[in-house]
XYZ file of C-alpha atoms in Angstrom:
107
model
C -17.008 71.503 8.081
C -19.087 68.391 8.604
C -17.856 67.839 12.165
C -21.339 67.426 13.602
C -21.111 63.640 13.685
C -17.683 63.436 15.321
C -17.292 62.426 18.943
C -14.592 63.670 21.263
C -11.409 61.654 21.298
C -11.662 60.073 17.827
C -11.468 61.014 14.207
C -15.121 60.161 13.715
C -14.608 58.311 10.439
C -15.897 55.024 11.837
C -19.027 56.731 13.232
C -19.858 58.814 10.141
C -23.415 58.648 8.874
C -25.009 60.684 6.095
C -27.074 63.610 7.303
C -30.847 63.126 7.070
C -32.637 64.749 4.141
C -34.446 67.116 6.523
C -31.169 68.575 7.816
C -29.752 71.974 6.946
C -27.220 70.251 4.660
C -30.110 69.364 2.364
C -31.023 73.037 1.996
C -29.565 75.094 -0.814
C -27.208 76.891 1.564
C -26.021 73.586 3.013
C -25.376 72.059 -0.416
C -23.402 75.117 -1.498
C -21.199 74.856 1.597
C -20.689 71.130 0.912
C -19.615 71.845 -2.694
C -17.140 74.458 -1.463
C -15.730 71.867 0.969
C -15.393 69.362 -1.897
C -13.617 71.975 -4.027
C -11.257 72.649 -1.144
C -10.453 68.936 -0.952
C -9.869 68.752 -4.717
C -7.577 71.772 -4.629
C -5.669 70.067 -1.811
C -5.303 66.923 -3.925
C -4.041 68.873 -6.953
C -1.780 71.024 -4.784
C -2.899 74.447 -5.986
C -5.885 76.166 -7.513
C -3.887 76.713 -10.717
C -3.267 72.983 -11.154
C -6.941 72.253 -10.405
C -8.095 74.830 -12.979
C -5.668 73.460 -15.600
C -7.035 69.950 -15.053
C -10.631 71.224 -15.206
C -9.839 73.009 -18.491
C -8.299 69.843 -19.979
C -11.255 67.706 -18.909
C -13.709 70.286 -20.257
C -11.912 70.320 -23.614
C -12.042 66.511 -23.806
C -15.775 66.470 -23.004
C -16.561 69.182 -25.544
C -14.529 67.559 -28.314
C -15.734 64.011 -27.693
C -19.464 64.677 -27.942
C -21.247 65.727 -31.109
C -24.244 67.942 -30.426
C -23.165 68.406 -26.832
C -25.541 70.516 -24.725
C -23.202 72.667 -22.691
C -25.777 74.483 -20.514
C -24.660 72.347 -17.585
C -21.010 73.133 -18.311
C -21.839 76.855 -18.418
C -23.554 76.553 -15.035
C -20.545 74.732 -13.565
C -18.205 77.329 -15.037
C -20.238 80.169 -13.514
C -19.987 78.518 -10.090
C -16.233 78.026 -10.467
C -15.829 81.664 -11.543
C -17.520 82.727 -8.305
C -14.954 80.697 -6.363
C -11.786 81.381 -8.379
C -12.510 84.607 -10.256
C -13.254 85.304 -13.897
C -9.662 85.774 -15.051
C -8.480 82.315 -14.001
C -11.279 80.610 -15.950
C -11.270 82.856 -19.017
C -9.896 80.139 -21.332
C -12.694 77.768 -20.296
C -15.276 80.446 -20.989
C -13.791 81.050 -24.448
C -13.974 77.302 -25.219
C -17.644 77.135 -24.262
C -18.483 80.287 -26.231
C -16.652 78.884 -29.279
C -18.676 75.661 -29.073
C -21.927 77.649 -28.775
C -20.932 79.817 -31.712
C -20.005 76.811 -33.873
C -23.451 75.280 -33.214
C -25.109 78.370 -34.680
C -23.096 78.234 -37.911
């Protein structure tokens, strides 16, 4: 993805410019595709989706434990998006952590 700015014969990195706000990339569908591309790059960096999910789970745990009164609506939204990409089973432990935090707030 994102090859629209590349010219024949080169990698295009030196000619890259951000897409204008009016472009399709600014639409909801375009942003979603961009996020999926970013996730693909992150998975490539970590080497596998399992390693990426383990790192996400560790970072989520640190964020949840380090903040008192943490509003985790944003984390729930992120988790729902990741579940769409990776499946519910692989992110079950993260979901349990967030539900535990929500439950502990009510007590």
